[in-house]
XYZ file of C-alpha atoms in Angstrom:
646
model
C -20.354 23.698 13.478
C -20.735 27.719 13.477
C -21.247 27.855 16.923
C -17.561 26.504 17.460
C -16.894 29.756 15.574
C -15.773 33.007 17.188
C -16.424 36.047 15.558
C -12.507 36.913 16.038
C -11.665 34.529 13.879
C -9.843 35.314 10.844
C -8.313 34.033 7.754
C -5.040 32.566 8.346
C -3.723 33.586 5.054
C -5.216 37.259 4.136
C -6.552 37.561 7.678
C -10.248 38.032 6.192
C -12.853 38.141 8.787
C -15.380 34.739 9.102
C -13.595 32.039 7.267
C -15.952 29.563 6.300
C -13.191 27.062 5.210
C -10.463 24.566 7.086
C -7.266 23.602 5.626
C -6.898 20.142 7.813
C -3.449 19.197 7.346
C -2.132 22.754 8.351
C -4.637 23.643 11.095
C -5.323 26.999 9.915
C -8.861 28.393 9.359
C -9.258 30.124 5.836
C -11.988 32.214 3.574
C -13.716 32.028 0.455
C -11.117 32.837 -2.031
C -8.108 31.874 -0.123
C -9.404 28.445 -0.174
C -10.509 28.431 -4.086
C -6.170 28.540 -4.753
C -6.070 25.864 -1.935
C -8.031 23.561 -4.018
C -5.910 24.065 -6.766
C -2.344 23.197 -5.169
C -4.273 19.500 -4.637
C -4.857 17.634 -1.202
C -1.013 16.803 -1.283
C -0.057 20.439 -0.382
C -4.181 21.341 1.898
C -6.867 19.159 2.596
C -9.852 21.650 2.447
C -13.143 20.933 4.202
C -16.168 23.362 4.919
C -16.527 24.720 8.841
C -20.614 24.230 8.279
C -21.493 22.496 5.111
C -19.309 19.353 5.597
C -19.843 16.523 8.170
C -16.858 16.093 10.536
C -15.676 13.315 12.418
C -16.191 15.679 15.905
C -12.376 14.741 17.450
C -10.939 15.782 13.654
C -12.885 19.417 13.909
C -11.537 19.902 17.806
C -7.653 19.201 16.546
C -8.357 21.585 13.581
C -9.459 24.339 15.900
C -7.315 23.390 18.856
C -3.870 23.876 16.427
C -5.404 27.363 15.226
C -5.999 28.754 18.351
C -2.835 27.386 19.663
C -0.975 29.610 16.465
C -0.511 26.488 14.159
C -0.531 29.302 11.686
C 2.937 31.097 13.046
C 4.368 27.757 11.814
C 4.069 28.567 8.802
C 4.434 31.923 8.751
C 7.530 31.872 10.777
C 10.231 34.357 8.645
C 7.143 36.527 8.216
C 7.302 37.331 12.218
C 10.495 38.740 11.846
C 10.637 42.684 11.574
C 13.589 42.209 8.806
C 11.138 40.443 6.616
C 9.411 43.512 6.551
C 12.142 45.562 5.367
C 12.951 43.116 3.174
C 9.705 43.554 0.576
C 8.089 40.338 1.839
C 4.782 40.486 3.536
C 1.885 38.681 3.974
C -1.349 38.584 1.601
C -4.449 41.617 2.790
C -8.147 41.082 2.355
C -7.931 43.415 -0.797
C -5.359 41.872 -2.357
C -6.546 40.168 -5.851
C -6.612 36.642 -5.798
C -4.691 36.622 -8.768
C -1.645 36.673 -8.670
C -1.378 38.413 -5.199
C -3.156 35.491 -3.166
C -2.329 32.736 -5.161
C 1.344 33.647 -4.938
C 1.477 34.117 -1.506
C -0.585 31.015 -0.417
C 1.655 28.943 -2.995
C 5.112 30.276 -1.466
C 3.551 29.702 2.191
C 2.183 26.367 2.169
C 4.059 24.054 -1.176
C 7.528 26.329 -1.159
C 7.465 26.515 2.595
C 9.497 29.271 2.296
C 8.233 31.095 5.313
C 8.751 27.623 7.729
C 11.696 27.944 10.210
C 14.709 25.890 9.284
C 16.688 23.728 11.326
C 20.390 24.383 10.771
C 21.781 22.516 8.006
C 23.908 19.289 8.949
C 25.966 16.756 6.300
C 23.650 13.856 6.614
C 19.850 14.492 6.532
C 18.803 11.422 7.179
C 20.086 12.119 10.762
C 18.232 14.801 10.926
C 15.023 13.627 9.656
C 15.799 10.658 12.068
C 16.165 12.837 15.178
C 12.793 15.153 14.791
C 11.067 11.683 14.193
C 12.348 10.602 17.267
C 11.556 13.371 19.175
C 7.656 13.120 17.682
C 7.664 10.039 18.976
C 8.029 11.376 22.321
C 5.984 14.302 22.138
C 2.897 12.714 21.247
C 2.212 11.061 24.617
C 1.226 15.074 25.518
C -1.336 17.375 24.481
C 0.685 19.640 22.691
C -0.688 19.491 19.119
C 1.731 22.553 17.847
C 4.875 21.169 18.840
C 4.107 18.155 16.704
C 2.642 20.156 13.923
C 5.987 21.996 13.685
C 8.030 18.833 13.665
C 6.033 17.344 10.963
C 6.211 20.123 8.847
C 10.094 20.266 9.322
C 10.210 16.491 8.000
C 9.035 13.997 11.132
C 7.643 11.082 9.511
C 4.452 10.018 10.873
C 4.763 6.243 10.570
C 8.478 6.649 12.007
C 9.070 2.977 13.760
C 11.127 3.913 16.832
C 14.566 0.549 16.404
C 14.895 0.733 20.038
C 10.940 1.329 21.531
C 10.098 -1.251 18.972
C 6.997 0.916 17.842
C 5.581 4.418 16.044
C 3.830 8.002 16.914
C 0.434 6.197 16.967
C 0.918 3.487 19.441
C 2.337 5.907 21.589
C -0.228 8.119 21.257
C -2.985 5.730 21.156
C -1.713 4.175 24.522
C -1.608 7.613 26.366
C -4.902 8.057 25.239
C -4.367 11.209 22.922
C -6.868 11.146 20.881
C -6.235 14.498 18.962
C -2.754 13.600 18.707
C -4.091 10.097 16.860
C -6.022 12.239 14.343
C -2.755 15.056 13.375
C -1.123 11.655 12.930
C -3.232 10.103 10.969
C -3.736 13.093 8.683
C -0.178 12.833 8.121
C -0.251 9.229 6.909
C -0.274 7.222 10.236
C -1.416 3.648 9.732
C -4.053 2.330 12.339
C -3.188 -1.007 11.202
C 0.906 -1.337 11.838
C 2.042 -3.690 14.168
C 4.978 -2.816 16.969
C 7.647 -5.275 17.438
C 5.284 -7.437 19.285
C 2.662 -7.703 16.995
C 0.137 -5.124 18.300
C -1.387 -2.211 16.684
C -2.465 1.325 17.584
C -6.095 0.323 18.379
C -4.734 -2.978 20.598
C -2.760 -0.376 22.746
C -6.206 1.944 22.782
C -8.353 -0.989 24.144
C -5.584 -2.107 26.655
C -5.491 1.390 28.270
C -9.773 1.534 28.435
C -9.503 4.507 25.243
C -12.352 2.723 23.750
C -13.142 6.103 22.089
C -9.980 6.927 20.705
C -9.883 2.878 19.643
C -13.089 2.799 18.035
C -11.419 6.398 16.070
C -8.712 4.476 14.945
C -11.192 1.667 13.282
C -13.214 4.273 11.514
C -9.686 5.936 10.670
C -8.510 2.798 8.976
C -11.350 2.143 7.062
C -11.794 6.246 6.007
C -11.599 4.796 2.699
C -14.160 2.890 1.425
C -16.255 4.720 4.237
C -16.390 7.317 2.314
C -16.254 5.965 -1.126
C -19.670 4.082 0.283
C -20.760 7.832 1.817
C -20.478 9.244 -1.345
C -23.004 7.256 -3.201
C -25.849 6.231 -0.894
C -25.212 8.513 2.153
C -24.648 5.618 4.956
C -21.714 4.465 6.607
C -20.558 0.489 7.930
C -21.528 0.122 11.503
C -17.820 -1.041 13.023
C -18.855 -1.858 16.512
C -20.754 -4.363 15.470
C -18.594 -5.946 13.032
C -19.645 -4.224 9.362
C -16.881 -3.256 8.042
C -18.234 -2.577 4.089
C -20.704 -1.127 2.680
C -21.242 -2.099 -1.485
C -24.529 0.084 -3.132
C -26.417 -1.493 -5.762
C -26.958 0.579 -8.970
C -30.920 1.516 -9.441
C -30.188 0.560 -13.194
C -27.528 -2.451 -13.957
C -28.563 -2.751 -16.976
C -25.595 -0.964 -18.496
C -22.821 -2.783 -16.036
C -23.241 -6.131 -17.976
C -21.721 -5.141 -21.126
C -18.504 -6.416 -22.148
C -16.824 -2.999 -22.045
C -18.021 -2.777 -18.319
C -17.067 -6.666 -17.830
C -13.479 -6.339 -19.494
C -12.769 -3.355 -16.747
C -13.882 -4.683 -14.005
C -11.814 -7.446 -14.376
C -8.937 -5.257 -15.249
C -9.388 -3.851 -11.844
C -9.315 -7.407 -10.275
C -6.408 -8.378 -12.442
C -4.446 -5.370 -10.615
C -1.820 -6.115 -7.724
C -2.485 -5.155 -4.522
C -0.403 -1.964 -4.198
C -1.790 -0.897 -7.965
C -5.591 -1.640 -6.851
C -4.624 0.788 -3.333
C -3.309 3.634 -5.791
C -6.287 3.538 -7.949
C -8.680 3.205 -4.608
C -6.339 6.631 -3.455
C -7.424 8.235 -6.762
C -10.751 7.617 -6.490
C -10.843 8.850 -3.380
C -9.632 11.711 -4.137
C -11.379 11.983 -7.422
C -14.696 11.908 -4.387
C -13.487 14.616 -2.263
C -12.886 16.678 -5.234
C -16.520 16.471 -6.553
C -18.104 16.579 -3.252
C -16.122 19.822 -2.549
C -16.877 21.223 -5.490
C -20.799 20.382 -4.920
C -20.371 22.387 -1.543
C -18.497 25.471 -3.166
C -21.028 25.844 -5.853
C -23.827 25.972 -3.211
C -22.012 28.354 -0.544
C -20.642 30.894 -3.099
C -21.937 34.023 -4.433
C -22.404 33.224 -8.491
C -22.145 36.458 -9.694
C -18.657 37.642 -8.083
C -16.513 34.606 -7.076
C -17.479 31.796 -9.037
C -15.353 32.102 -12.189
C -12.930 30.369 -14.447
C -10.494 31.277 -11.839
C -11.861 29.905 -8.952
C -12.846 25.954 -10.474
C -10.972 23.015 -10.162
C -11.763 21.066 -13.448
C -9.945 17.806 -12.261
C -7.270 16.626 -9.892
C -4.127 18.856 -9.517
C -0.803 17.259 -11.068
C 0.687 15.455 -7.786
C 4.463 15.588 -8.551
C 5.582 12.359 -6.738
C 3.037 10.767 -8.816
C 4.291 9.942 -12.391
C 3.174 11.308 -15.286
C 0.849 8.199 -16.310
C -0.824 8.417 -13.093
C -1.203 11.945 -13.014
C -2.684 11.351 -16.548
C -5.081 8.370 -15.252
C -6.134 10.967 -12.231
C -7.226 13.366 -14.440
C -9.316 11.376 -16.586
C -11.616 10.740 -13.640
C -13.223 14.126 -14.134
C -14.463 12.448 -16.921
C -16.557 9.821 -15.966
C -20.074 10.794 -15.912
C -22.379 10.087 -12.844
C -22.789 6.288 -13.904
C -19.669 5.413 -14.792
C -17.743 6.935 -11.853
C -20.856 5.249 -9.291
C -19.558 1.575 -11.431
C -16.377 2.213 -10.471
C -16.708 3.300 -7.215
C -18.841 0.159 -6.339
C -16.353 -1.934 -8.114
C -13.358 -0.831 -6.012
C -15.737 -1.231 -2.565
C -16.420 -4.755 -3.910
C -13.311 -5.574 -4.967
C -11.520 -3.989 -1.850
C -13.655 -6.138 0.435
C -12.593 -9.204 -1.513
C -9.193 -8.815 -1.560
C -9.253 -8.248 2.805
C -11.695 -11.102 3.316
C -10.085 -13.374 0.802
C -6.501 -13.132 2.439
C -6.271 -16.058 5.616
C -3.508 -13.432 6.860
C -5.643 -10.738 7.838
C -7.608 -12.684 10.384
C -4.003 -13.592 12.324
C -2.716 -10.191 13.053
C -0.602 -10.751 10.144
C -0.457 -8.389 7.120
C 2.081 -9.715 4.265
C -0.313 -6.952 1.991
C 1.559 -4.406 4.746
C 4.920 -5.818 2.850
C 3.615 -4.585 -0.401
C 2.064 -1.689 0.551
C 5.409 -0.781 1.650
C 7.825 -1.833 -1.535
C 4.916 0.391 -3.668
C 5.312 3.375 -1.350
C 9.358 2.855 -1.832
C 9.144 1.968 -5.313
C 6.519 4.059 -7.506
C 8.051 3.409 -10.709
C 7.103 -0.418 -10.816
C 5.127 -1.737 -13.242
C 3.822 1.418 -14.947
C 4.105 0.628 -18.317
C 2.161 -2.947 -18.341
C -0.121 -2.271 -15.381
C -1.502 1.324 -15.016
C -4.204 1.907 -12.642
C -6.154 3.916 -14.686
C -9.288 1.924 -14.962
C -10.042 3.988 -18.047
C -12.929 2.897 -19.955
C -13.026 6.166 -22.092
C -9.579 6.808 -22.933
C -8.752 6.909 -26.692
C -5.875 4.984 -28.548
C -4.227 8.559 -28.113
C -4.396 9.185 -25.020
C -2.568 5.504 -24.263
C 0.212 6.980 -27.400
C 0.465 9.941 -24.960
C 1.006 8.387 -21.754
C 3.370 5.767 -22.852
C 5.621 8.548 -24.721
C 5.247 10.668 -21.646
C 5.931 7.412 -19.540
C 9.350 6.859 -21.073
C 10.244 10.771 -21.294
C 9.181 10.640 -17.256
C 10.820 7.394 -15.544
C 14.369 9.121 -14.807
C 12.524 11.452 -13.040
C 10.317 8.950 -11.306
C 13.634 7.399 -10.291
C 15.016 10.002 -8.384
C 12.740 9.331 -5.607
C 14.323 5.770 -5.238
C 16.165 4.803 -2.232
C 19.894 5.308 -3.480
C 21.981 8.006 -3.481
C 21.862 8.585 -7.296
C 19.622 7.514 -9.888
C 19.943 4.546 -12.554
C 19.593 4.835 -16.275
C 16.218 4.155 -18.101
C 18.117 0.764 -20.011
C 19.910 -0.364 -16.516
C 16.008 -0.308 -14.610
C 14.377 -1.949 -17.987
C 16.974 -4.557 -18.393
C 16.211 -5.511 -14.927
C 12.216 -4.804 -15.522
C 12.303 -7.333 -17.798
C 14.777 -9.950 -16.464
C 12.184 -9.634 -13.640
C 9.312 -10.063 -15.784
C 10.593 -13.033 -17.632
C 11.181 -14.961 -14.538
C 7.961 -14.720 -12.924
C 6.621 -15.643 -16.844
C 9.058 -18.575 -16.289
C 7.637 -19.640 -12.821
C 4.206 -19.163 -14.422
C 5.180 -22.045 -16.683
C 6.220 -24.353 -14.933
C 3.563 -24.172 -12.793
C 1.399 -24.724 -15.210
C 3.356 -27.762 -16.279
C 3.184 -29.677 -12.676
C -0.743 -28.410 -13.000
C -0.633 -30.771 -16.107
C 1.714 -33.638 -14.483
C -0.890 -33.472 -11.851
C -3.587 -35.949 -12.911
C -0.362 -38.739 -14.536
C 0.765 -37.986 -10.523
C -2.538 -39.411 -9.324
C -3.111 -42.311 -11.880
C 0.835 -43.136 -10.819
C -0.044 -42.986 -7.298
C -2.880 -45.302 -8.227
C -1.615 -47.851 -10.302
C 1.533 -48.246 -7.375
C -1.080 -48.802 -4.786
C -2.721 -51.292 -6.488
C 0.693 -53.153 -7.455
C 1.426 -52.940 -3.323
C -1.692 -54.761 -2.338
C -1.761 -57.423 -5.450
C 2.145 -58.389 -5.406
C 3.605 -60.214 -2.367
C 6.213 -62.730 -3.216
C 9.737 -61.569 -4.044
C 10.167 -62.668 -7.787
C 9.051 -60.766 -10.770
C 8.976 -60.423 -14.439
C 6.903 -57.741 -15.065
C 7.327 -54.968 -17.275
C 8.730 -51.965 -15.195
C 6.161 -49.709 -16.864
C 2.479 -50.233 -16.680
C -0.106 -49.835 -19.287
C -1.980 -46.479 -19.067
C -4.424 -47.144 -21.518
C -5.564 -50.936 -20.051
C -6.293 -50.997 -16.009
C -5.784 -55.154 -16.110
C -2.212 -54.397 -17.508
C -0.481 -54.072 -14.200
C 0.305 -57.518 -13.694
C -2.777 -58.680 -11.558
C -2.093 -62.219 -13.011
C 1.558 -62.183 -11.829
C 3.097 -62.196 -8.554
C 6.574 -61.179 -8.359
C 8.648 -58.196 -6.986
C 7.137 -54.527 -7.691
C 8.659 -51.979 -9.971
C 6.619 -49.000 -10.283
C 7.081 -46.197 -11.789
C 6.372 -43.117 -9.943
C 7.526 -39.394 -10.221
C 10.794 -37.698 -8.521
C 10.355 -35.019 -6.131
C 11.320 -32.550 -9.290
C 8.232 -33.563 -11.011
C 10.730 -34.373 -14.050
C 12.717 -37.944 -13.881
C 11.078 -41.053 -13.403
C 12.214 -43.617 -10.359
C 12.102 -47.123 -11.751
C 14.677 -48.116 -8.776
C 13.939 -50.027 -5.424
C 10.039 -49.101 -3.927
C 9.711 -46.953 -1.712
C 6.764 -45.305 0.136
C 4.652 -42.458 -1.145
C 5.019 -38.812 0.008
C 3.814 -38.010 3.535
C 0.325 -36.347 2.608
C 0.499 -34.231 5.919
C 0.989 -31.014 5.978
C 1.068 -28.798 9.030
C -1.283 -27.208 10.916
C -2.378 -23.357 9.489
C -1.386 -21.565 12.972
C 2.268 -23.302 13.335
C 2.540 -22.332 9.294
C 0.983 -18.722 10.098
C 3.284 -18.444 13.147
C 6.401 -18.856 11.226
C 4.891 -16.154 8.589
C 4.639 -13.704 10.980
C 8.541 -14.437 11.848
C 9.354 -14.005 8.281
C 6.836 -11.213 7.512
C 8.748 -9.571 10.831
C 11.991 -10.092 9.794
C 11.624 -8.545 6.015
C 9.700 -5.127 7.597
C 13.272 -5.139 9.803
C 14.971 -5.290 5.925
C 12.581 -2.697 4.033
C 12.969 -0.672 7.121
C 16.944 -0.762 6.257
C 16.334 -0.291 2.362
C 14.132 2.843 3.448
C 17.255 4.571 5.323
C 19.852 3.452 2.856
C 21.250 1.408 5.824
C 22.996 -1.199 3.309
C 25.046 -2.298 6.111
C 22.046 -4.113 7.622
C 20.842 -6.111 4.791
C 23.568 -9.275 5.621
C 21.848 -9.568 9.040
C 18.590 -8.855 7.906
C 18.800 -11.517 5.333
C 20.265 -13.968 7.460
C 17.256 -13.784 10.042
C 14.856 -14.330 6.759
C 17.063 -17.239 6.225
C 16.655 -18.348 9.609
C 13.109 -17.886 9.273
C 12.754 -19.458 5.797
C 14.337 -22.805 7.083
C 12.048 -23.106 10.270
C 9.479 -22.438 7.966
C 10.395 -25.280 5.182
C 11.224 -27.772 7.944
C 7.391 -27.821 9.313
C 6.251 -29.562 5.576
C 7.058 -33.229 4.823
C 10.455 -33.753 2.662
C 8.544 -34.616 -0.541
C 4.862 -33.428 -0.514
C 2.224 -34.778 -2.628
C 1.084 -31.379 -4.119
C 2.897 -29.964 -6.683
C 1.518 -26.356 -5.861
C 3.069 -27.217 -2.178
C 6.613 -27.882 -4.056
C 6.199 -24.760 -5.866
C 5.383 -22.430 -3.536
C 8.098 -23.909 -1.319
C 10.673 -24.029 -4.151
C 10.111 -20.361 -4.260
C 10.155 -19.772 -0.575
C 13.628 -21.037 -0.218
C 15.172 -20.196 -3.442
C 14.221 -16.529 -2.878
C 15.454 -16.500 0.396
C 19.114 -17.843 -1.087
C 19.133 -15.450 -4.037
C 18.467 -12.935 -0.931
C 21.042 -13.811 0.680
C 23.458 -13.563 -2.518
C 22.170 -10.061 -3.397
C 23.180 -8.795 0.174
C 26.305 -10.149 0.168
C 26.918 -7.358 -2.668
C 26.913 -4.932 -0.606
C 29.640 -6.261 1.438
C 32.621 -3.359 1.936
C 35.179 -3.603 -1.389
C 35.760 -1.713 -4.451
C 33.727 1.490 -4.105
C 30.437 0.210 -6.205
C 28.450 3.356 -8.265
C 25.141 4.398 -6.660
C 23.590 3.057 -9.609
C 24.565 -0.748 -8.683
C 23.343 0.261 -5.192
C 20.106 1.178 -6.506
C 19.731 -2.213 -8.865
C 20.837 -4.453 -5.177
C 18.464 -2.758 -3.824
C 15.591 -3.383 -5.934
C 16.558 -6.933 -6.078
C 16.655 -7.401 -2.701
C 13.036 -6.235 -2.702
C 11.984 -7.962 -5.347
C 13.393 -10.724 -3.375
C 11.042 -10.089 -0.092
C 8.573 -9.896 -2.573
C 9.224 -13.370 -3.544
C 9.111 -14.741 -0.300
C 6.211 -12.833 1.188
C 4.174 -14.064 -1.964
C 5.709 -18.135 -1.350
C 4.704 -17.699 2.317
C 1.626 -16.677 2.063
C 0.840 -19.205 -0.791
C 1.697 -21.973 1.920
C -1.182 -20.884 4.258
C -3.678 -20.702 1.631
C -3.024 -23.897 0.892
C -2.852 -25.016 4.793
C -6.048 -23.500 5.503
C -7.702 -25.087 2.493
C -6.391 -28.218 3.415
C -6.769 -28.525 6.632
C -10.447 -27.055 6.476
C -11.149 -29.949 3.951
C-alpha cells in the first residue's frame, strides 16, 4: 500500500506531511493525530482505515485515492477557499496546532457540523431538493467522476434513491455502466447490492448482463461485508463466493463455557429477536469489530511515549445520535465483553445470520419480504425498544436495565422526531398504539394456538365422516347426529340410514350438523404461482413505504388498492375452505390486513385539516399493516413449499 503513496501527500485536515491514515467515507488522506479525534466522532461521521497496516479490498483503496487527488477534500473545505473566510477569523487547523482543542475543534466543525460544505440555496420544500440532487446522482454515476458524486452526497443525495420513473437506483446504474469505483462510493454510503429495480433485478444482475464480472463479483463480497468480516475477525479467512460459500461460522478451541445456561438463555435471546432487531445488533457488532481491530493497529503503529494517551483512546463506541439512548447504551457495553465472550457472540450472530437467510424459501426466488422489514426498521427506530433491545447483554446489572429503561422513556420524544411526519406524537399517543399493537398480535397468537388444539378433534372428525360415507348407503336413518369419541364401533356401523356428521365450519368455531357435504379441497397451489403473487404484493408495498418515506400521503389510496389487488389474486389461488388451520390463519391475516389497509388510507383522504400527530399514528398503522401482510404472505409459501415438498 505505501507505494501508492506520494511523498506530496499531505494531511487533509492540518496538512501534515505522510499521512498514514484514510478517512473512507470522505476521501481524504489524514495523519496520526488527526485521525485519533476521527475515531472519536464514530464511523457515522469517518470511517478510518490504515494506508499500510489494514487489508483493502484493492477497487475501495483506488476510489479513496482517486477522490483525494481529484480535491474530494475542497468539498469539505469549501467556505475555507474563500479569501473572506480569512478575514473573517476562520482558518484551517496547522501541523503545530494542539490536538486539543485546536484539532479536535476544527476536524469536528469540518466533517459532523459541515459547516465549511457549500450550500445549495435554500428553497420551501426540502424534500424537493433532496429529491432533485438524488436524481441528478442517479445520472452522474454512469461516469467516472467520483467528486461530483461525493459533493452531491454530502449535500443530501441518498444513495439508495429509487429513481419513480427509471424504475431503479445509483447502483444499478452504475453497476450496468460498469463503474466500479462509483459502486464502492455508493456502497460506502449505504447502497444495497441486494435491491431489486422495478423488474426484479439487482445491481449484480445488471453487472453480469453487461460482462462486469469484476465489478459483479464486488458487489457479492459488498453484500456480504458483514459477516465477512465478523468471520475475518476471529479466524483470519474469508467465504469463497465464486464458488458458492457464502458463511463462514469458527468453532471455539474451548466450548466448554458456551453450554451454560447463562450462555444458552442468550443465545436464544438472540434467536428470539426480529429480523430488523437481529440486523441492528449484527451492525453493532460490527462495529464493536472495527473498533477493536483499529485500535489493535493504532497501538502497534504509534509512538508510546508521545501520542498514545488518555486523549488519543477510544474506550468504546461513540454515542451515534440517530441511535436511541438504549442502543447507544447496549453499544457501549460491547467494550465489555472480554475475548471469549465477544468471540460467542460473534459466532452466534454468523450462525444465526446464516439461519435466518437459508431458512427463508423467499431468498432463493429473487424475492426479499426481509427487504420490507429492513425498510419499516430503518423508517421506524423507535419500535419495540422497550420489550426487545438488541443488546445481547450477558453482563449487564439490574442497574444498568433501571438506567436504560428510565433513559428509554426520558428519550422516545426525541427518537420520534426522526419519524416520517411533519411533527412529532406524544409519548401516551405512540404507547397507546404500542400496545393496542401488541395486544393484537398476543390475540392472533391465541387463537392460533387454539385451531393448533382443534387440530387433532379436526382429524378424528374428518375420520369418523369418512368412515360414516363408506358404511351408510341407503337414505333412511336414525342415528344419533353426534358420534361417540370415546368408542370407534359407536358410529352406527350396525345401522344403515342417511349420514349426519358432524364436522367443523370453516371458522374452526360452530359445528355443521346440516345436509353432508364434501370435505375441504386438500390442494393447495403450487410454491412458484404462490411466490409469484408475493413478489406482486412484496412490489406493490415497497411502491407504499416508498410513499410513507416522502410523506407522499396522497399515494397511499392507490398504493393500497394495488395491495388489494394483489391480496385477492393471491387468496383466490387456495381452495375456499382449506384443511389446515395454519393455511386459514395465515390467510385470515393476509386479507384482513390488506382491508384494515385499505381503511387506514382512506384517512388520509382531503377533509378537515388532521394534526401532524394523527398523520404520524396513519402512518404507522399503515406500516404496521404491510407488516401484516408481508408476514401472512410469506407464511403461505412456507407452508406451500413444505407441502408440496412432502
Amino acid at each position: 500500500m505505501s507505494k501508492r503513496l506520494r511523498s506530496s501527500e499531505v494531511c487533509a485536515d492540518c496538512s501534515g506531511p505522510d499521512p498514514s491514515w484514510a478517512s473512507v467515507n470522505r476521501g481524504t488522506f489524514i495523519c496520526d493525530e488527526c485521525c485519533s479525534v476521527h475515531r472519536s466522532l464514530g464511523r457515522h461521521i469517518s470511517q478510518v482505515r490504515h494506508l499500510k497496516h489494514t487489508p483493502w479490498p484493492p477497487t475501495l483503496l483506488q476510489m479513496v485515492e482517486t477522490l483525494y487527488n481529484n480535491g474530494a477534500n475542497s468539498i469539505w473545505e469549501h467556505s475555507l477557499l474563500d479569501p473572506a473566510s480569512i478575514m473573517s477569523g476562520r482558518r484551517k487547523a496547522n501541523p503545530q496546532d494542539k490536538v486539543h482543542p485546536n484539532k479536535a475543534e476544527f476536524i469536528r466543525a469540518k466533517y459532523q457540523m459541515l459547516a465549511f460544505v457549500h450550500r445549495l440555496p435554500c428553497r420551501d420544500d426540502d424534500s424537493v431538493t433532496a429529491k432533485d440532487l438524488s436524481k441528478q446522482l442517479h445520472s452522474s454515476v454512469r461516469t467516472g467522476n467520483l467528486e461530483t458524486c461525493l459533493r452531491l452526497l454530502s449535500l443530501g443525495a441518498q444513495a439508495n434513491f429509487f429513481h419513480p420513473e427509471k424504475g431503479n437506483t445509483p447502483l444499478h446504474v452504475a453497476s450496468k455502466a460498469g463503474q466500479i469505483l462509483q459502486a464502492e462510493l455508493l456502497a460506502v454510503y449505504g447502497a444495497d447490492p441486494g435491491t431489486q429495480d422495478s423488474s426484479g433485478k439487482t445491481p449484480v444482475d445488471y453487472a453480469r448482463q453487461g460482462g462486469h464480472h469484476e465489478l459483479a463479483e464486488r458487489l457479492v463480497e459488498i453484500q456480504y461485508e458483514l459477516t465477512d468480516r465478523l468471520a475475518f475477525y476471529l479466524c483470519g479467512r474469508k467465504p469463497d463466493h465464486k464458488n458458492g460459500q457464502h458463511f463462514i461460522i469458527p468453532q471455539m478451541a474451548d466450548s466448554s463455557l458456551d453450554l451454560s445456561e447463562l450462555a444458552k438463555a442468550a443465545k436464544k435471546k438472540l434467536q428470539s429477536l426480529s429480523n430488523h432487531l437481529f440486523e441492528e445488533l449484527a451492525m453493532d457488532v460490527y462495529d464493536e469489530v472495527d473498533r477493536r481491530e483499529t485500535d489493535a493497529v493504532w497501538l502497534a503503529t504509534q509512538n508510546h511515549s508521545t501520542l498514545v494517551t488518555e486523549t488519543t483512546v477510544v474506550p468504546f463506541l461513540p454515542v451515534n445520535p440517530e441511535y436511541s439512548s438504549t442502543r447507544n447504551q447496549g453499544r457501549q457495553k460491547l467494550a465489555r465483553f472480554n475475548a471469549h465472550e465477544f468471540a460467542t457472540l460473534v459466532i452466534d450472530i454468523l450462525s444465526d445470520a446464516k439461519r435466518r437467510q437459508q431458512g427463508s424459501p423467499l431468498s432463493s426466488s429473487k424475492d426479499n419480504v426481509e427487504l420490507i422489514l429492513k425498510t419499516i426498521s430503518n423508517q421506524h427506530s423507535v419500535e419495540s425498544q422497550d420489550n426487545d433491545q438488541p443488546d445481547y447483554d450477558s453482563v449487564a446489572s439490574d442497574e444498568d436495565t433501571d438506567l436504560e429503561a428510565t433513559a428509554s422513556k426520558a428519550n422516545r420524544q426525541k427518537s420520534l422526531d426522526s419519524d416520517l411526519s411533519d411533527g412529532p406524537v406524544t409519548v401516551q399517543e405512540f404507547l397507546e398504539v404500542k400496545n393496542a399493537l401488541v395486544a393484537s398480535e398476543a390475540k392472533i397468537q391465541q387463537l392460533m394456538k387454539v385451531n393448533n388444539n382443534l387440530s387433532d378433534e379436526l382429524r378424528i372428525m374428518q375420520k369418523k365422516a369418512s368412515r360414516l360415507e363408506k358404511q351408510n348407503s341407503t337414505p333412511e336413518s336414525d342415528y344419533d347426529n353426534t358420534p361417540n369419541d370415546t368408542d370407534p364401533d359407536d358410529t352406527g356401523s350396525s345401522r344403515k340410514g342417511r349420514q349426519r356428521s358432524m364436522v367443523w365450519q370453516g371458522d374452526g368455531s360452530v359445528p355443521d350438523t346440516a345436509e353432508p357435504h364434501t370435505a375441504p379441497s386438500p390442494i393447495l397451489p403450487s410454491t412458484e404461482d404462490v411466490i409469484r403473487k408475493t413478489e406482486q404484493i412484496t412490489k406493490n408495498i415497497q411502491e407504499l413505504l416508498r410513499a410513507a418515506q416522502e410523506n407522499k400521503h396522497d399515494s397511499y389510496i392507490p398504493c393500497s388498492e394495488r395491495i388489494h389487488v394483489a391480496v385477492t389474486e393471491m387468496a383466490a389461488l387456495f381452495p375456499k375452505k382449506p384443511k389446515s388451520d395454519t393455511v386459514r390463519t395465515s390467510l385470515r391475516l393476509l386479507t384482513s390486513s390488506a382491508y384494515r389497509l385499505q381503511s387506514e388510507c382512506k384517512k388520509t383522504l382531503p377533509g378537515d385539516p388532521a394534526p401532524p400527530t394523527d398523520i404520524q399514528l396513519v402512518t404507522q398503522q399503515v406500516i404496521q399493516c404491510a407488516y401484516d401482510i408481508a408476514k401472512a404472505a410469506k407464511q403461505l409459501v412456507t407452508i406451500t413449499t413444505k407441502e408440496n415438498n412432502n
